[in-house]
Amino acid sequence: MQVKKQLLGLQPYQPGKPIEEVKKQFNLTKVVKLASNENPYGCSPKAKQAIMDELDQLAIYPDGYSASLRTRVAKHVNVNEEELIFGNGSDEVVQIICRALLNPEKNTVMATPTFPQYKHNAVIEGAEVREVPLVNGDHNLDEMIGKIDENTTVVWVCTPNNPTGTYVTSDNLLNFLTKVPKHVLVVVDEAYYEYVLAEDYPDTVSLLNEHSNLMILRTFSKAYGLASLRIGFGIANAELIRKIEPAREPFNTSRVAQAAAIASLDDPDFVADCREKNKKGLKQFYEFCENLNLDYYPSEGNFILIDFNRDSDEVFQALLEKGYIVRSGNALGFPTHLRITVGSEIQNNEIIEILKDFVQ
């Protein structure tokens, strides 16, 4: 059976190793996963209760329009309900955008390295992918502008960027938006928005009225701790949302996910506490790196990219055998780095002690 030729060179997304597999492989009783930027503190107790309350409704299809969640999110981000689209994680919104706007006659522009699903989905649609290398971990926005032509339909800006944790400042994003032609959709992926502390991080939602070609992505997978339920959303002008909605699968977000997301928004203190703990956790890693003269990227996410000056798979394997799952930079475009999710204070201390022994 013949499949699309562009699928032949693609690999499926490779998530971090599952805890159960590592326990079995190395005969371990304790394994800590710091590979997928999950929230080490779980989710809000209110979300857990909302999940329990939905368990008697599992035989009923969810609301495909996500009406109750739509109303709650619109209020939370201060937009109209018609300016939202929901997905099975923000990953699916990326897929919807690509299905709606890309084809073999079009091209798309993005940084590299960045979140791999932009390129993955563009390749599936047969579009030309134009990549611009990061500069010191940051998007080279001027160079990205230079890659745009009349056949460009989507430009991706991941901020904070995965895997570097760097971000695009308010001034730089505004300058970029004024230069991008109106026929090009600028997708600003803010998956780690709730962790950001930088004072010059852009208020992207306030830019929507002036820039009709802007779309913002956010998720409940990270700070809200609902990664296993897979729910995220996009924000854009209502006309664009109407045009791309037909590319969304029916019933693409579950009843349980919708209920948990609503409850999560009703517990801002939980997210604020996670943000503060993440700040302290990043400080632990910064001090470790500075004490051992290791280069790293200051991060606005809940992860850190550290250069160990050796094959990252070697360091990854050493940690794996000790029961710590991280992300090897070889898969991320940084062959001597590791991307480590910020865990709890105890988890951070434990992995730092192992890394100290390894490095020294």
CSV table of C-alpha atoms in Angstrom, one decimal:
chain,number,residue,atom,x,y,z
A,1,MET,CA,0.0,0.0,0.0
A,2,GLN,CA,1.4,3.4,-1.0
A,3,VAL,CA,1.4,6.3,1.4
A,4,LYS,CA,2.3,9.9,0.9
A,5,LYS,CA,5.9,10.2,-0.2
A,6,GLN,CA,6.6,12.9,2.4
A,7,LEU,CA,5.8,10.4,5.2
A,8,LEU,CA,8.5,8.0,4.2
A,9,GLY,CA,11.3,10.2,5.7
A,10,LEU,CA,9.4,11.1,8.8
A,11,GLN,CA,9.7,9.5,12.3
A,12,PRO,CA,6.8,9.5,14.7
A,13,TYR,CA,7.2,11.9,17.7
A,14,GLN,CA,9.6,10.3,20.2
A,15,PRO,CA,8.4,11.2,23.8
A,16,GLY,CA,10.6,10.7,26.9
A,17,LYS,CA,11.1,7.1,28.0
A,18,PRO,CA,8.2,5.9,30.2
A,19,ILE,CA,8.9,5.4,33.9
A,20,GLU,CA,7.7,1.7,33.8
A,21,GLU,CA,10.1,0.8,31.0
A,22,VAL,CA,13.1,2.3,32.8
A,23,LYS,CA,12.3,0.6,36.0
A,24,LYS,CA,12.2,-2.8,34.3
A,25,GLN,CA,15.2,-2.2,32.1
A,26,PHE,CA,17.6,-1.2,35.0
A,27,ASN,CA,15.8,-3.1,37.9
A,28,LEU,CA,15.0,0.2,39.7
A,29,THR,CA,12.3,0.8,42.3
A,30,LYS,CA,12.4,4.6,41.9
A,31,VAL,CA,12.5,6.5,38.7
A,32,VAL,CA,12.0,10.3,38.2
A,33,LYS,CA,10.9,11.6,34.9
A,34,LEU,CA,12.3,15.1,34.0
A,35,ALA,CA,12.1,14.8,30.3
A,36,SER,CA,8.7,16.1,29.0
A,37,ASN,CA,8.3,19.4,30.9
A,38,GLU,CA,5.4,18.0,33.0
A,39,ASN,CA,4.4,19.8,36.2
A,40,PRO,CA,6.0,17.9,39.1
A,41,TYR,CA,3.2,19.1,41.4
A,42,GLY,CA,0.4,17.6,39.4
A,43,CYS,CA,-2.8,19.5,38.9
A,44,SER,CA,-5.2,21.5,41.0
A,45,PRO,CA,-7.3,19.6,43.6
A,46,LYS,CA,-10.3,21.4,42.0
A,47,ALA,CA,-9.4,19.7,38.7
A,48,LYS,CA,-9.2,16.3,40.3
A,49,GLN,CA,-12.7,16.8,41.8
A,50,ALA,CA,-14.0,17.9,38.4
A,51,ILE,CA,-12.6,14.7,36.9
A,52,MET,CA,-14.3,12.6,39.5
A,53,ASP,CA,-17.6,14.3,38.9
A,54,GLU,CA,-17.4,13.5,35.2
A,55,LEU,CA,-16.8,9.8,35.6
A,56,ASP,CA,-20.5,8.9,35.4
A,57,GLN,CA,-20.7,10.7,32.0
A,58,LEU,CA,-18.1,8.6,30.1
A,59,ALA,CA,-20.7,7.1,27.8
A,60,ILE,CA,-21.8,10.5,26.5
A,61,TYR,CA,-20.0,12.3,23.7
A,62,PRO,CA,-18.4,15.6,24.7
A,63,ASP,CA,-19.6,19.0,23.5
A,64,GLY,CA,-17.7,19.3,20.3
A,65,TYR,CA,-17.9,23.1,20.5
A,66,SER,CA,-16.5,23.1,24.1
A,67,ALA,CA,-19.2,25.7,25.0
A,68,SER,CA,-18.7,25.8,28.8
A,69,LEU,CA,-15.0,25.8,28.5
A,70,ARG,CA,-15.1,28.4,25.7
A,71,THR,CA,-17.1,30.8,27.9
A,72,ARG,CA,-14.6,30.3,30.8
A,73,VAL,CA,-11.5,30.7,28.7
A,74,ALA,CA,-12.8,33.7,26.9
A,75,LYS,CA,-13.3,35.4,30.2
A,76,HIS,CA,-9.9,34.3,31.4
A,77,VAL,CA,-8.0,35.7,28.5
A,78,ASN,CA,-10.4,38.6,27.8
A,79,VAL,CA,-11.5,37.7,24.2
A,80,ASN,CA,-14.7,36.9,22.5
A,81,GLU,CA,-15.8,33.3,22.5
A,82,GLU,CA,-15.7,33.2,18.7
A,83,GLU,CA,-12.0,34.0,18.8
A,84,LEU,CA,-11.1,30.6,20.3
A,85,ILE,CA,-10.4,27.1,18.9
A,86,PHE,CA,-9.8,24.1,21.1
A,87,GLY,CA,-7.6,21.1,20.4
A,88,ASN,CA,-6.4,17.8,21.7
A,89,GLY,CA,-3.5,19.6,23.2
A,90,SER,CA,-2.1,22.7,21.5
A,91,ASP,CA,-0.3,20.2,19.2
A,92,GLU,CA,-3.6,19.5,17.5
A,93,VAL,CA,-4.2,23.2,16.9
A,94,VAL,CA,-0.7,23.2,15.2
A,95,GLN,CA,-2.0,20.3,13.0
A,96,ILE,CA,-5.3,22.1,12.3
A,97,ILE,CA,-3.4,25.2,11.1
A,98,CYS,CA,-1.2,23.2,8.9
A,99,ARG,CA,-4.1,21.2,7.4
A,100,ALA,CA,-6.0,24.5,6.7
A,101,LEU,CA,-3.1,26.7,5.4
A,102,LEU,CA,-0.3,24.5,3.9
A,103,ASN,CA,0.0,22.6,0.7
A,104,PRO,CA,2.8,21.7,-1.8
A,105,GLU,CA,2.5,25.2,-3.4
A,106,LYS,CA,3.1,27.0,-0.1
A,107,ASN,CA,5.9,27.4,2.4
A,108,THR,CA,6.3,28.0,6.1
A,109,VAL,CA,9.0,29.7,8.1
A,110,MET,CA,10.3,28.8,11.6
A,111,ALA,CA,13.3,28.8,13.8
A,112,THR,CA,15.6,25.8,14.3
A,113,PRO,CA,15.8,24.2,16.7
A,114,THR,CA,12.3,24.7,18.0
A,115,PHE,CA,9.2,22.6,18.7
A,116,PRO,CA,9.4,19.9,16.1
A,117,GLN,CA,5.7,19.5,15.4
A,118,TYR,CA,5.6,22.7,13.3
A,119,LYS,CA,8.0,21.1,10.8
A,120,HIS,CA,6.5,17.6,11.1
A,121,ASN,CA,3.0,18.7,10.2
A,122,ALA,CA,4.2,21.0,7.4
A,123,VAL,CA,6.1,18.1,5.8
A,124,ILE,CA,3.0,15.9,5.9
A,125,GLU,CA,1.1,18.6,4.0
A,126,GLY,CA,3.9,18.7,1.4
A,127,ALA,CA,4.8,22.4,2.1
A,128,GLU,CA,8.3,23.8,1.8
A,129,VAL,CA,9.9,24.3,5.2
A,130,ARG,CA,12.2,27.3,5.6
A,131,GLU,CA,14.2,27.1,8.8
A,132,VAL,CA,16.3,29.9,10.3
A,133,PRO,CA,18.9,29.0,12.9
A,134,LEU,CA,18.7,30.4,16.4
A,135,VAL,CA,21.2,33.0,17.5
A,136,ASN,CA,22.4,32.4,21.0
A,137,GLY,CA,19.2,30.5,21.6
A,138,ASP,CA,17.0,33.3,20.3
A,139,HIS,CA,14.8,33.6,17.2
A,140,ASN,CA,16.5,35.5,14.5
A,141,LEU,CA,13.4,37.5,13.5
A,142,ASP,CA,15.1,39.7,10.9
A,143,GLU,CA,16.3,36.6,9.1
A,144,MET,CA,12.9,35.0,9.3
A,145,ILE,CA,11.4,38.1,7.7
A,146,GLY,CA,13.8,37.7,4.9
A,147,LYS,CA,12.6,34.1,4.2
A,148,ILE,CA,9.0,35.2,3.7
A,149,ASP,CA,7.6,35.5,0.1
A,150,GLU,CA,4.3,35.6,-1.7
A,151,ASN,CA,3.9,31.8,-1.1
A,152,THR,CA,4.5,31.9,2.6
A,153,THR,CA,1.3,31.2,4.6
A,154,VAL,CA,2.5,30.5,8.2
A,155,VAL,CA,5.4,31.7,10.4
A,156,TRP,CA,6.0,30.1,13.8
A,157,VAL,CA,7.4,31.8,16.9
A,158,CYS,CA,7.7,29.6,19.9
A,159,THR,CA,8.1,31.8,23.0
A,160,PRO,CA,9.4,30.7,25.4
A,161,ASN,CA,11.2,28.5,22.9
A,162,ASN,CA,11.4,24.8,23.3
A,163,PRO,CA,14.1,23.6,23.8
A,164,THR,CA,16.1,26.7,24.8
A,165,GLY,CA,13.6,28.5,27.2
A,166,THR,CA,14.4,31.9,25.6
A,167,TYR,CA,11.7,34.3,24.7
A,168,VAL,CA,10.9,37.1,22.3
A,169,THR,CA,10.6,40.5,23.9
A,170,SER,CA,7.5,42.7,23.5
A,171,ASP,CA,9.4,45.3,21.4
A,172,ASN,CA,10.9,42.6,19.2
A,173,LEU,CA,7.6,40.9,18.6
A,174,LEU,CA,5.8,44.1,17.8
A,175,ASN,CA,8.5,45.1,15.4
A,176,PHE,CA,8.2,41.7,13.7
A,177,LEU,CA,4.5,41.8,13.4
A,178,THR,CA,4.6,45.2,11.7
A,179,LYS,CA,7.0,43.7,9.0
A,180,VAL,CA,5.2,40.4,8.3
A,181,PRO,CA,2.8,40.7,5.3
A,182,LYS,CA,-0.9,40.5,6.1
A,183,HIS,CA,-1.3,37.3,4.0
A,184,VAL,CA,1.0,35.4,6.4
A,185,LEU,CA,-0.3,34.0,9.7
A,186,VAL,CA,2.1,34.5,12.6
A,187,VAL,CA,1.6,31.8,15.2
A,188,VAL,CA,3.0,32.7,18.6
A,189,ASP,CA,3.2,29.5,20.6
A,190,GLU,CA,2.9,30.3,24.3
A,191,ALA,CA,2.8,26.8,25.8
A,192,TYR,CA,4.9,27.9,28.8
A,193,TYR,CA,3.1,31.2,29.2
A,194,GLU,CA,2.1,30.6,32.8
A,195,TYR,CA,5.7,30.2,33.9
A,196,VAL,CA,7.0,33.4,32.4
A,197,LEU,CA,8.4,36.1,34.8
A,198,ALA,CA,10.1,38.4,32.4
A,199,GLU,CA,8.8,41.9,32.6
A,200,ASP,CA,9.3,42.6,28.9
A,201,TYR,CA,7.4,39.5,27.8
A,202,PRO,CA,4.7,40.6,25.3
A,203,ASP,CA,1.0,40.9,26.1
A,204,THR,CA,0.1,39.1,22.9
A,205,VAL,CA,-3.7,39.1,23.4
A,206,SER,CA,-3.7,42.9,23.3
A,207,LEU,CA,-2.2,42.8,19.9
A,208,LEU,CA,-5.0,40.7,18.3
A,209,ASN,CA,-7.2,43.7,17.3
A,210,GLU,CA,-4.4,45.4,15.5
A,211,HIS,CA,-2.9,42.3,13.9
A,212,SER,CA,-5.5,40.2,12.2
A,213,ASN,CA,-2.8,37.7,11.0
A,214,LEU,CA,-1.8,36.8,14.6
A,215,MET,CA,-2.7,33.6,16.4
A,216,ILE,CA,-1.7,32.6,19.9
A,217,LEU,CA,-1.4,29.0,21.2
A,218,ARG,CA,-1.7,28.0,24.8
A,219,THR,CA,-2.2,24.7,26.7
A,220,PHE,CA,-3.4,23.1,29.9
A,221,SER,CA,-0.6,20.5,29.7
A,222,LYS,CA,2.2,22.4,31.4
A,223,ALA,CA,1.6,24.7,34.4
A,224,TYR,CA,-2.0,23.4,34.8
A,225,GLY,CA,-0.7,19.8,35.0
A,226,LEU,CA,-3.3,18.3,32.7
A,227,ALA,CA,-0.9,16.8,30.1
A,228,SER,CA,-2.5,13.3,30.1
A,229,LEU,CA,-6.0,14.8,29.3
A,230,ARG,CA,-4.7,16.6,26.2
A,231,ILE,CA,-6.4,20.0,25.9
A,232,GLY,CA,-5.1,23.3,24.5
A,233,PHE,CA,-6.4,26.2,22.5
A,234,GLY,CA,-5.7,28.9,19.9
A,235,ILE,CA,-6.7,32.6,20.0
A,236,ALA,CA,-7.2,34.6,16.8
A,237,ASN,CA,-9.7,36.8,15.1
A,238,ALA,CA,-13.1,35.3,14.6
A,239,GLU,CA,-13.0,35.2,10.8
A,240,LEU,CA,-9.8,33.1,10.8
A,241,ILE,CA,-11.2,30.8,13.5
A,242,ARG,CA,-14.3,30.2,11.3
A,243,LYS,CA,-12.2,29.4,8.3
A,244,ILE,CA,-10.0,26.8,10.0
A,245,GLU,CA,-12.7,25.2,12.2
A,246,PRO,CA,-13.6,22.6,9.5
A,247,ALA,CA,-10.1,21.1,9.8
A,248,ARG,CA,-10.8,20.3,13.5
A,249,GLU,CA,-12.0,16.8,14.2
A,250,PRO,CA,-15.4,16.4,15.8
A,251,PHE,CA,-15.4,15.7,19.6
A,252,ASN,CA,-11.7,16.3,19.7
A,253,THR,CA,-11.6,17.3,23.4
A,254,SER,CA,-13.1,15.0,26.0
A,255,ARG,CA,-15.7,15.8,28.6
A,256,VAL,CA,-13.2,15.0,31.4
A,257,ALA,CA,-10.6,17.4,29.9
A,258,GLN,CA,-13.0,20.2,29.4
A,259,ALA,CA,-14.3,19.9,33.0
A,260,ALA,CA,-10.8,19.7,34.4
A,261,ALA,CA,-9.6,22.7,32.4
A,262,ILE,CA,-12.6,24.8,33.7
A,263,ALA,CA,-11.8,23.8,37.3
A,264,SER,CA,-8.1,24.6,36.8
A,265,LEU,CA,-8.9,28.2,35.7
A,266,ASP,CA,-10.9,28.5,39.0
A,267,ASP,CA,-7.7,27.8,41.0
A,268,PRO,CA,-5.2,30.6,40.1
A,269,ASP,CA,-3.4,30.1,43.4
A,270,PHE,CA,-2.3,26.7,42.3
A,271,VAL,CA,-0.7,28.0,39.2
A,272,ALA,CA,0.9,30.9,41.0
A,273,ASP,CA,2.4,28.5,43.5
A,274,CYS,CA,3.8,26.3,40.8
A,275,ARG,CA,5.3,29.4,39.1
A,276,GLU,CA,7.1,30.4,42.3
A,277,LYS,CA,8.4,26.9,42.9
A,278,ASN,CA,9.6,26.7,39.3
A,279,LYS,CA,11.5,30.0,39.8
A,280,LYS,CA,13.3,28.5,42.8
A,281,GLY,CA,14.0,25.3,40.9
A,282,LEU,CA,15.6,27.2,38.0
A,283,LYS,CA,17.8,29.0,40.5
A,284,GLN,CA,19.0,25.6,41.8
A,285,PHE,CA,20.1,24.7,38.3
A,286,TYR,CA,21.6,28.1,37.6
A,287,GLU,CA,23.8,27.8,40.7
A,288,PHE,CA,24.9,24.3,39.8
A,289,CYS,CA,25.9,25.4,36.3
A,290,GLU,CA,27.7,28.5,37.5
A,291,ASN,CA,29.6,26.6,40.2
A,292,LEU,CA,30.8,24.1,37.6
A,293,ASN,CA,31.3,26.6,34.7
A,294,LEU,CA,28.7,25.0,32.5
A,295,ASP,CA,26.9,27.0,29.9
A,296,TYR,CA,23.2,27.2,30.0
A,297,TYR,CA,20.3,29.2,28.6
A,298,PRO,CA,18.3,31.3,31.2
A,299,SER,CA,14.8,29.9,30.9
A,300,GLU,CA,11.3,31.3,31.1
A,301,GLY,CA,9.8,27.8,30.9
A,302,ASN,CA,9.8,24.9,33.4
A,303,PHE,CA,13.0,23.4,31.9
A,304,ILE,CA,16.6,24.2,31.3
A,305,LEU,CA,19.0,23.4,28.5
A,306,ILE,CA,22.6,22.8,29.8
A,307,ASP,CA,25.8,22.3,27.8
A,308,PHE,CA,27.9,19.4,29.3
A,309,ASN,CA,30.6,19.7,26.6
A,310,ARG,CA,30.3,16.0,25.6
A,311,ASP,CA,28.0,13.7,23.7
A,312,SER,CA,24.6,14.3,25.3
A,313,ASP,CA,23.6,10.7,24.9
A,314,GLU,CA,26.5,9.7,27.2
A,315,VAL,CA,25.2,12.0,30.0
A,316,PHE,CA,21.6,10.9,29.3
A,317,GLN,CA,22.5,7.2,29.7
A,318,ALA,CA,24.4,7.8,32.9
A,319,LEU,CA,21.3,9.5,34.4
A,320,LEU,CA,19.0,6.9,33.0
A,321,GLU,CA,20.8,4.1,34.8
A,322,LYS,CA,20.5,6.1,38.0
A,323,GLY,CA,16.7,6.4,37.5
A,324,TYR,CA,16.5,9.9,36.1
A,325,ILE,CA,14.9,10.4,32.7
A,326,VAL,CA,15.9,13.6,30.9
A,327,ARG,CA,15.9,14.7,27.2
A,328,SER,CA,19.1,14.2,25.2
A,329,GLY,CA,20.1,17.2,23.1
A,330,ASN,CA,20.9,14.9,20.2
A,331,ALA,CA,17.2,14.7,19.4
A,332,LEU,CA,16.8,18.5,19.9
A,333,GLY,CA,19.6,19.9,17.7
A,334,PHE,CA,22.0,20.5,20.7
A,335,PRO,CA,24.3,17.4,20.6
A,336,THR,CA,26.2,18.3,23.8
A,337,HIS,CA,23.3,19.5,25.8
A,338,LEU,CA,20.6,18.0,28.0
A,339,ARG,CA,17.1,19.5,28.5
A,340,ILE,CA,16.0,18.9,32.1
A,341,THR,CA,12.5,19.6,33.3
A,342,VAL,CA,12.5,21.5,36.6
A,343,GLY,CA,11.3,19.1,39.2
A,344,SER,CA,10.5,19.5,42.9
A,345,GLU,CA,13.2,20.9,45.2
A,346,ILE,CA,14.1,17.4,46.3
A,347,GLN,CA,14.2,16.0,42.7
A,348,ASN,CA,16.4,18.9,41.6
A,349,ASN,CA,18.8,18.4,44.4
A,350,GLU,CA,19.0,14.7,43.7
A,351,ILE,CA,19.8,15.0,40.0
A,352,ILE,CA,22.2,17.9,40.6
A,353,GLU,CA,24.2,15.7,43.0
A,354,ILE,CA,24.4,12.9,40.4
A,355,LEU,CA,25.4,15.4,37.7
A,356,LYS,CA,28.1,16.9,40.0
A,357,ASP,CA,29.7,13.4,40.3
A,358,PHE,CA,29.5,12.8,36.6
A,359,VAL,CA,30.9,16.2,35.5
A,360,GLN,CA,33.7,16.2,38.1
